[in-house]
Amino acid sequence: MSASPSAPSPSTPQPSSRLMRLLDRVERVGNRLPAPLTLFAIFCGVVAIASWVASLLELSVVHPGTGKTIEAVNLLDAAGLRRMFTEAVGNFTAFPPLGTVLVAMIGIGVAERSGLVAAALKQLVGAVPKVALTATLVFAGVMSSMAADAGYVVLTPLGAVIFAGVGRHPLAGLAAAFAGVSGGFSANLLLTSLDPLLAGFTQSAAQVVAPDYLVAPTANYYFMVASVFLVTFVGAFVTTRIVEPRLGPWRPDPDAPDTDTTDAATSDATAPLTPAERKGLWAAAATFLLSLGLVALLAVPTDGVLRGDDGGLEPFYKSLVPLIMIVFLLPGLAYGMVAGTIRSDKAVETMTGDTMATMGAYIVLAFVAAQFVAWFGWSNLGLIFAVNGAEALQATGLTGIALLIGFILVSSILNLFIGSASAKWAIMAPVFVPMLMLMGYSPESVQVAYRIGDSITNIITPLLPYFPIIIAFAQKYDRKAGLGTLIAAMVPYSVAFMLAWTVMLVAWVLLGLPLGPDAPLTFTPAG
């Protein structure tokens, strides 16, 4: 790592030399790969050629949920090539992270450049004991799933800023936040939009065996609440004992890209707040509370503007990104006007323009990544792989807890190829829920095992739509940071989460604890 050539101090807990060598090798191999932009372009070519080969071999599977035959689609025939050209712009504009990142960054950019982030960082450092800072960051990442994918855009770069502000390696802060946001995506103290989504697929699959079986959105609530504390502890432990010692002391990289968005925040996070900063923070806090009140007014009443015709919260969930922009923008404006960092509307225009300018490389990368994700979906290769993987697990003959652990492993492997939790579960639920029900496991326990597998490899798959933006955030601190840098930093989290979460589930099963309200662990087949 060019940003931290020095070795950690002898007093810092050190990971084993064997582990260090392994992670260094992962980083070296990964960083020898082409630049992310080139790499995704190569991925596009590989998918196109693989689709052609798969179609020649007439590869196909039967979708376990719909009964339809899924065939490999040749992307290199006339229809495929035509689609590549005609839908290229649509692939780009519909790329899920693109709009989320750019819209949210408008508000975040004003909050950063007005000085609000810097002042809030000083306040945070003073309020949170240093020993609890890492755990607080991981915990915040886990809880960010309440706001869908916003944690990737907000908390991941903020983790780097916080660590740099207290003299710790910013890439360790980025890794800790990313581990919480992505690796702990299924855990939360509250129900999220993922809970009813997965429960719907689980219920449909369960009714193949038991036509009247109902799966509530709270099916895994108790287990996922406990998982918040497990992921927080494990994430903080891995950060302080493995990732941070491996990175070593933070030495700013003079050749890194322009990082003026965080210079103010990292200048001296331990310095006391000035009177102007204190007044600005009070103004920002008041504006923040008013903003939340306005959002609550729109979303809480059953007839609120952000409620659906049936009283559901779908309009609210779809509005989260612009709401996040507003919740950052308005406090940033209030802080700047009171603290004196914003004196005219031209200053705000400059702040937002400068923020978008820093996103140029990401926008280009997003274009190529969007084509890759779209082409991979068109080819049906991911679906074919998923169904074959499910059939392979069935063929192993595993039973009992071993089968549950095998299911977690298969889910985690498939997650490397299909990022969407709902898309994978739509394929896997019709196969595994009935199968494990007949072996005595409840649909709720099958679903919770799937959620573990779906989370633990999020942080190491380049197919995660937000992976390119995480690399872009890392390159603000180390211009040489690449795919290998990020994967090497995240592998310890992935392995630790897998081991700890699996052990926790096994213990949960052995103790016979309920997974949620009226959510048993076992199922007794009729007859």
XYZ file of C-alpha atoms in Angstrom:
527
model
C 0.000 0.000 0.000
C 1.607 3.219 -1.083
C -0.266 5.170 1.553
C 1.176 3.266 4.485
C 4.637 1.868 3.893
C 5.608 1.777 7.540
C 5.151 -1.284 9.702
C 2.704 -1.204 12.599
C 4.093 -0.466 16.015
C 5.166 -3.480 18.089
C 2.378 -2.748 20.605
C -0.320 -3.194 17.967
C -1.890 -6.678 17.971
C -0.583 -8.466 14.895
C -2.360 -11.010 12.702
C -0.380 -14.187 12.109
C 2.414 -13.992 9.567
C 0.759 -16.748 7.523
C -2.485 -14.767 7.321
C -0.554 -11.607 6.472
C 1.266 -13.372 3.628
C -1.986 -14.798 2.303
C -3.734 -11.407 2.308
C -0.696 -9.729 0.771
C -0.739 -12.332 -1.984
C -4.453 -11.721 -2.583
C -3.781 -7.997 -2.821
C -0.815 -8.391 -5.160
C -2.661 -10.752 -7.481
C -5.780 -8.595 -7.437
C -3.885 -5.391 -8.094
C -1.988 -6.963 -10.987
C -5.291 -7.190 -12.743
C -6.110 -4.332 -15.096
C -7.682 -1.132 -13.812
C -11.336 -1.559 -12.745
C -12.570 0.132 -15.931
C -10.565 -2.243 -18.124
C -11.468 -5.199 -15.928
C -15.204 -4.652 -16.335
C -14.702 -4.256 -20.080
C -12.931 -7.646 -20.085
C -15.778 -9.110 -18.022
C -18.183 -7.913 -20.729
C -16.169 -9.753 -23.369
C -15.968 -12.913 -21.266
C -19.744 -12.922 -20.681
C -20.416 -12.450 -24.407
C -18.111 -15.333 -25.383
C -19.398 -17.568 -22.564
C -22.976 -16.955 -23.687
C -22.047 -18.010 -27.211
C -20.363 -21.207 -25.971
C -23.252 -21.999 -23.608
C -25.772 -21.569 -26.401
C -23.750 -23.885 -28.678
C -23.818 -26.486 -25.893
C -27.573 -25.849 -25.530
C -27.287 -25.392 -21.776
C -30.640 -25.022 -20.048
C -32.385 -25.626 -16.730
C -35.968 -25.675 -15.486
C -36.790 -22.757 -13.188
C -37.925 -24.388 -9.932
C -40.368 -21.584 -9.203
C -42.116 -21.153 -12.548
C -41.453 -24.469 -14.275
C -40.229 -22.599 -17.356
C -37.153 -23.759 -19.229
C -34.282 -21.298 -18.984
C -31.878 -21.472 -21.920
C -28.520 -19.796 -22.363
C -28.911 -16.745 -24.601
C -26.249 -16.042 -27.231
C -25.259 -12.383 -26.970
C -23.165 -12.553 -30.134
C -25.933 -13.347 -32.599
C -27.687 -10.581 -34.524
C -30.388 -10.063 -31.897
C -27.877 -9.978 -29.066
C -25.563 -7.506 -30.768
C -28.505 -5.299 -31.682
C -29.639 -5.323 -28.068
C -26.150 -4.353 -26.849
C -26.262 -1.180 -28.941
C -29.901 -0.207 -28.570
C -30.053 -0.693 -24.798
C -26.579 0.583 -23.842
C -27.822 3.993 -22.706
C -30.761 2.449 -20.873
C -28.424 0.019 -19.083
C -26.356 2.983 -17.917
C -29.204 5.203 -16.761
C -30.967 2.260 -15.083
C -27.811 1.076 -13.267
C -29.074 0.993 -9.634
C -26.111 2.679 -7.896
C -25.756 5.501 -10.427
C -28.800 7.552 -9.496
C -28.428 6.701 -5.816
C -24.827 7.873 -5.717
C -25.185 11.056 -7.770
C -28.414 12.271 -6.154
C -27.263 11.559 -2.616
C -23.879 13.188 -3.302
C -25.571 16.533 -4.034
C -26.636 16.814 -0.404
C -23.533 15.130 0.971
C -21.283 17.469 -1.041
C -22.868 20.557 0.516
C -22.610 18.996 3.985
C -18.914 18.232 3.397
C -17.828 21.462 1.774
C -19.767 23.704 4.131
C -17.762 22.238 7.007
C -20.667 20.389 8.632
C -19.014 16.972 8.305
C -15.791 18.305 9.827
C -17.581 19.890 12.770
C -19.798 16.848 13.314
C -16.691 14.657 13.224
C -15.069 16.711 15.973
C -18.217 16.394 18.036
C -18.379 12.638 17.438
C -14.748 12.103 18.375
C -15.314 14.009 21.595
C -18.529 12.154 22.461
C -17.586 8.568 21.567
C -14.768 6.904 23.539
C -11.893 5.970 21.239
C -12.226 2.327 22.227
C -15.830 2.317 20.980
C -15.271 4.240 17.738
C -14.760 1.181 15.525
C -17.729 -0.694 16.955
C -19.897 2.416 16.590
C -18.971 2.670 12.919
C -19.727 -1.004 12.221
C -23.000 -0.759 14.153
C -24.057 2.287 12.150
C -23.263 0.375 8.958
C -25.417 -2.570 10.008
C -28.322 -0.295 10.912
C -28.054 1.621 7.628
C -30.023 -1.096 5.839
C -33.107 0.723 7.155
C -32.360 3.229 4.398
C -31.953 0.549 1.715
C -28.608 1.013 -0.111
C -27.863 4.515 1.138
C -25.236 3.247 3.583
C -22.894 2.422 0.695
C -22.893 6.055 -0.405
C -23.030 7.768 2.978
C -21.350 5.635 5.637
C -18.546 3.996 3.653
C -16.740 7.241 2.744
C -17.626 8.684 6.154
C -15.863 5.740 7.816
C -12.674 6.659 5.966
C -13.080 10.320 6.961
C -13.599 9.461 10.629
C -10.531 7.221 10.824
C -8.327 9.713 8.991
C -9.591 12.458 11.298
C -8.311 10.635 14.381
C -5.007 9.629 12.777
C -6.010 6.054 11.915
C -5.786 4.487 8.473
C -8.773 5.683 6.413
C -8.952 2.444 4.425
C -9.506 0.582 7.702
C -12.411 2.906 8.447
C -13.769 2.392 4.944
C -13.469 -1.387 5.359
C -15.202 -1.352 8.759
C -18.118 0.682 7.431
C -18.366 -1.431 4.264
C -18.353 -4.610 6.358
C -21.251 -3.315 8.440
C -23.259 -1.945 5.520
C -22.837 -4.901 3.160
C -21.669 -7.883 5.215
C -24.290 -7.189 7.864
C -27.034 -6.269 5.408
C -29.537 -8.834 6.749
C -29.187 -7.795 10.397
C -31.096 -4.921 11.967
C -32.846 -3.894 15.166
C -35.898 -2.958 13.107
C -37.753 -4.561 10.217
C -36.588 -3.384 6.797
C -38.010 -3.639 3.291
C -36.086 -6.924 2.859
C -38.146 -8.758 5.497
C -41.556 -8.775 3.787
C -39.898 -9.251 0.394
C -38.171 -12.504 1.386
C -41.131 -13.679 3.470
C -43.362 -13.540 0.394
C -41.109 -15.902 -1.573
C -40.686 -18.186 1.454
C -44.435 -18.442 2.017
C -45.141 -19.311 -1.613
C -42.493 -22.048 -1.508
C -43.720 -23.394 1.854
C -47.271 -23.744 0.559
C -46.062 -26.408 -1.859
C -45.813 -28.683 1.200
C -48.335 -27.014 3.532
C -50.962 -25.047 1.526
C -52.101 -22.985 4.517
C -48.621 -22.116 5.830
C -48.043 -18.400 6.497
C -44.646 -16.710 6.852
C -44.728 -13.319 8.576
C -42.326 -10.446 7.807
C -41.156 -10.879 11.427
C -40.112 -14.500 10.718
C -36.408 -13.890 11.505
C -36.725 -10.835 13.748
C -35.285 -12.259 17.000
C -32.320 -13.824 15.220
C -31.551 -10.700 13.199
C -31.659 -8.480 16.291
C -29.090 -10.747 17.958
C -27.103 -10.711 14.715
C -26.646 -6.931 14.968
C -24.500 -7.353 18.070
C -22.646 -10.358 16.637
C -21.739 -8.531 13.419
C -20.782 -5.388 15.342
C -18.439 -7.294 17.661
C -16.893 -9.442 14.920
C -16.527 -6.479 12.557
C -14.809 -4.356 15.202
C -12.534 -7.257 16.193
C -11.441 -7.935 12.610
C -10.826 -4.225 12.002
C -8.611 -3.690 15.039
C -6.834 -7.067 15.099
C -6.359 -7.890 11.413
C -7.180 -5.150 8.924
C -5.735 -2.099 10.676
C -2.475 -3.762 11.808
C -1.962 -5.053 8.278
C -2.434 -1.590 6.757
C -0.091 -0.003 9.258
C 0.141 3.662 10.273
C -1.623 6.189 8.051
C 0.751 8.135 5.824
C -1.089 10.429 3.353
C -0.315 9.520 -0.245
C 1.021 12.654 -2.017
C 0.090 11.141 -5.382
C -3.516 10.334 -4.420
C -6.329 12.083 -6.309
C -7.701 15.383 -5.044
C -9.283 14.795 -1.649
C -10.449 18.304 -0.896
C -13.886 16.933 -0.026
C -12.391 15.500 3.136
C -9.441 17.786 3.799
C -11.463 19.911 6.202
C -12.743 16.868 8.011
C -9.330 15.271 8.397
C -7.336 18.379 9.258
C -7.660 17.996 13.020
C -10.595 16.033 14.324
C -9.354 16.383 17.899
C -9.267 20.201 17.832
C -11.970 21.957 19.888
C -14.946 23.432 18.096
C -14.841 27.161 17.447
C -17.815 29.342 18.513
C -18.890 29.658 14.871
C -18.745 25.879 14.434
C -20.817 25.340 17.577
C -23.488 27.752 16.385
C -23.457 26.114 12.978
C -23.871 22.663 14.524
C -26.846 23.817 16.602
C -28.445 25.276 13.474
C -27.726 22.084 11.526
C -29.113 19.902 14.323
C -32.320 21.945 14.499
C -32.699 21.809 10.714
C -32.033 18.075 10.736
C -34.775 17.484 13.309
C -37.190 19.668 11.359
C -36.334 17.723 8.200
C -37.026 14.420 9.953
C -40.274 15.832 11.262
C -41.317 16.779 7.753
C -40.460 13.300 6.476
C -42.467 11.763 9.329
C -45.405 14.013 8.476
C -45.304 12.736 4.901
C -44.815 9.046 5.729
C -46.292 8.191 9.147
C -50.020 9.039 8.738
C -51.885 6.307 6.863
C -53.083 8.933 4.382
C -49.675 10.627 4.112
C -48.262 11.792 0.788
C -45.591 9.070 0.869
C -48.105 6.302 1.520
C -49.606 4.125 -1.179
C -53.309 3.895 -1.943
C -53.424 0.800 0.269
C -51.614 2.590 3.095
C -48.325 0.807 2.342
C -44.895 2.401 2.541
C -43.713 1.600 -0.982
C -43.741 5.295 -2.076
C -41.663 6.145 0.998
C -39.073 3.464 0.219
C -38.853 4.660 -3.379
C -38.298 8.232 -2.129
C -35.435 7.417 0.232
C -32.632 8.669 -2.026
C -34.017 12.202 -2.600
C -35.034 12.319 1.065
C -31.458 11.499 2.079
C -30.207 14.239 -0.236
C -32.558 16.735 1.451
C -31.668 15.560 4.957
C -27.978 16.290 4.174
C -28.531 19.377 2.029
C -30.698 21.417 4.397
C -28.506 20.966 7.514
C -25.441 21.689 5.335
C -27.019 24.950 4.177
C -28.039 25.877 7.722
C -24.547 25.161 9.043
C -22.838 27.092 6.269
C -25.034 30.185 6.608
C -24.643 30.326 10.408
C -20.936 29.413 10.487
C -20.140 31.773 7.622
C -18.910 29.211 5.093
C -21.860 29.851 2.751
C -22.430 33.513 1.891
C -24.360 33.239 -1.371
C -26.183 30.839 -3.635
C -23.113 30.822 -5.891
C -21.151 29.133 -3.116
C -23.709 26.324 -3.027
C -23.554 25.994 -6.812
C -19.768 25.709 -6.612
C -19.971 23.102 -3.832
C -22.346 20.856 -5.729
C -20.424 21.295 -8.984
C -17.117 20.431 -7.330
C -18.709 17.348 -5.766
C -19.947 16.100 -9.122
C -16.518 16.779 -10.644
C -14.956 14.284 -8.222
C -17.397 11.623 -9.464
C -16.210 11.723 -13.089
C -14.115 8.553 -12.945
C -16.923 6.683 -11.210
C -19.463 7.726 -13.842
C -17.277 6.310 -16.628
C -16.718 3.119 -14.634
C -20.456 2.855 -13.957
C -21.178 2.896 -17.696
C -19.035 -0.177 -18.332
C -20.115 -1.947 -15.144
C -23.760 -1.382 -16.093
C -23.227 -3.105 -19.442
C -21.587 -6.077 -17.744
C -24.399 -6.511 -15.204
C -27.043 -6.211 -17.934
C -25.304 -8.613 -20.316
C -24.805 -11.189 -17.560
C -28.520 -11.033 -16.814
C -29.505 -11.302 -20.483
C -27.326 -14.394 -20.949
C -29.161 -16.375 -18.205
C -25.773 -17.762 -17.131
C -26.343 -16.700 -13.511
C -29.725 -18.444 -13.357
C -28.330 -21.608 -14.896
C -25.447 -21.638 -12.435
C -27.814 -21.044 -9.486
C -30.185 -23.883 -10.362
C -27.291 -26.283 -10.994
C -25.749 -25.309 -7.665
C -29.023 -26.043 -5.891
C -29.258 -29.436 -7.566
C -25.651 -30.205 -6.602
C -26.425 -29.587 -2.930
C -29.476 -31.825 -3.146
C -27.300 -34.582 -4.605
C -24.824 -34.526 -1.688
C -27.231 -36.396 0.574
C -26.488 -34.145 3.545
C -29.005 -34.135 6.412
C -29.590 -32.266 9.672
C -27.387 -29.352 10.665
C -24.806 -30.351 8.032
C -27.420 -29.694 5.357
C -28.200 -26.285 6.858
C -24.494 -25.381 6.849
C -24.159 -26.658 3.280
C -27.101 -24.457 2.297
C -25.366 -21.405 3.804
C -22.241 -22.176 1.773
C -24.184 -22.632 -1.471
C -26.058 -19.374 -0.859
C -22.789 -17.531 -0.250
C -21.220 -18.949 -3.428
C -24.257 -18.091 -5.562
C -24.128 -14.585 -4.107
C -20.835 -14.105 -5.929
C -22.726 -14.412 -9.213
C -26.205 -13.009 -8.515
C -26.153 -9.931 -6.290
C -29.892 -9.425 -5.800
C -31.150 -11.092 -2.615
C -34.688 -11.356 -3.959
C -33.621 -12.706 -7.377
C -31.591 -15.511 -5.792
C -34.322 -16.358 -3.306
C -36.914 -16.513 -6.096
C -34.798 -19.324 -7.583
C -33.686 -21.058 -4.397
C -36.795 -20.896 -2.214
C -38.939 -23.228 -4.362
C -36.160 -25.836 -4.205
C -34.834 -25.590 -0.676
C -37.813 -24.540 1.412
C -39.911 -27.640 0.554
C -36.837 -29.895 0.682
C -35.788 -28.782 4.160
C -39.387 -28.703 5.402
C -39.635 -32.424 4.596
C -36.430 -32.898 6.607
C -37.916 -31.166 9.646
C -36.754 -27.551 9.252
C -39.293 -24.736 9.271
C -39.481 -22.303 6.331
C -38.352 -19.561 8.726
C -35.137 -21.437 9.548
C -34.389 -22.030 5.856
C -34.896 -18.327 5.191
C -32.563 -17.273 7.995
C -29.836 -19.622 6.716
C -30.232 -18.078 3.266
C -29.923 -14.559 4.687
C -26.624 -15.467 6.338
C -25.189 -16.870 3.109
C -26.495 -13.914 1.128
C -24.732 -11.400 3.405
C -21.298 -12.832 4.062
C -19.931 -12.650 0.505
C -21.451 -9.285 -0.468
C -18.199 -7.590 0.497
C -15.920 -9.667 -1.744
C -17.855 -9.965 -5.004
C -17.072 -7.520 -7.818
C -20.635 -8.179 -9.026
C -21.991 -6.120 -6.139
C -23.275 -3.018 -7.976
C -21.673 -0.718 -5.402
C -18.223 -2.344 -5.616
C -16.908 0.197 -8.164
C -17.882 3.180 -6.004
C -16.178 1.619 -2.950
C -12.961 1.311 -4.981
C -13.368 4.936 -6.083
C -13.695 6.008 -2.430
C -10.537 4.041 -1.548
C -8.573 5.684 -4.366
C -9.145 9.081 -2.749
C -6.601 7.962 -0.157
C -4.439 5.583 -2.175
C -4.310 6.041 -5.947
C -2.928 2.497 -6.319
C -5.892 0.930 -4.536
C -7.601 -1.561 -6.795
C -9.691 -4.691 -6.786
C -7.025 -6.633 -4.901
C -6.705 -3.949 -2.226
C -10.400 -4.027 -1.440
C -10.842 -7.801 -1.598
C -7.768 -8.405 0.577
C -9.157 -5.989 3.167
C -12.619 -7.580 3.122
C -11.789 -11.318 3.028
C -11.108 -11.454 6.808
C -14.552 -9.965 7.482
C -16.224 -12.405 5.097
C -14.587 -15.451 6.682
C -15.159 -14.210 10.236
C -18.820 -13.407 9.565
C -19.332 -16.828 7.990
C -17.815 -18.692 10.934
C -19.419 -16.622 13.699
C -22.863 -16.405 12.087
C -22.930 -20.146 11.277
C -21.918 -21.066 14.820
C -24.611 -18.746 16.147
C -27.274 -20.389 13.971
C -26.169 -23.889 14.993
C -26.329 -22.875 18.663
C -29.745 -21.310 18.066
C -31.001 -24.565 16.548
C -29.532 -26.741 19.287
C -31.056 -24.545 21.986
C -34.416 -24.547 20.214
C -34.811 -20.768 20.322
C -37.570 -19.136 18.235
C -36.356 -17.137 15.221
C -39.137 -14.567 15.566
C -42.676 -14.152 16.919
C -44.532 -17.401 16.149
C -41.576 -18.539 14.006
C -40.556 -22.067 14.994
C -37.306 -23.751 14.074
C -38.820 -27.071 13.138
C -41.606 -28.349 10.926
C -43.449 -31.650 11.186
C -44.659 -32.922 7.811
C -48.240 -34.147 7.739
C -48.571 -37.897 7.901
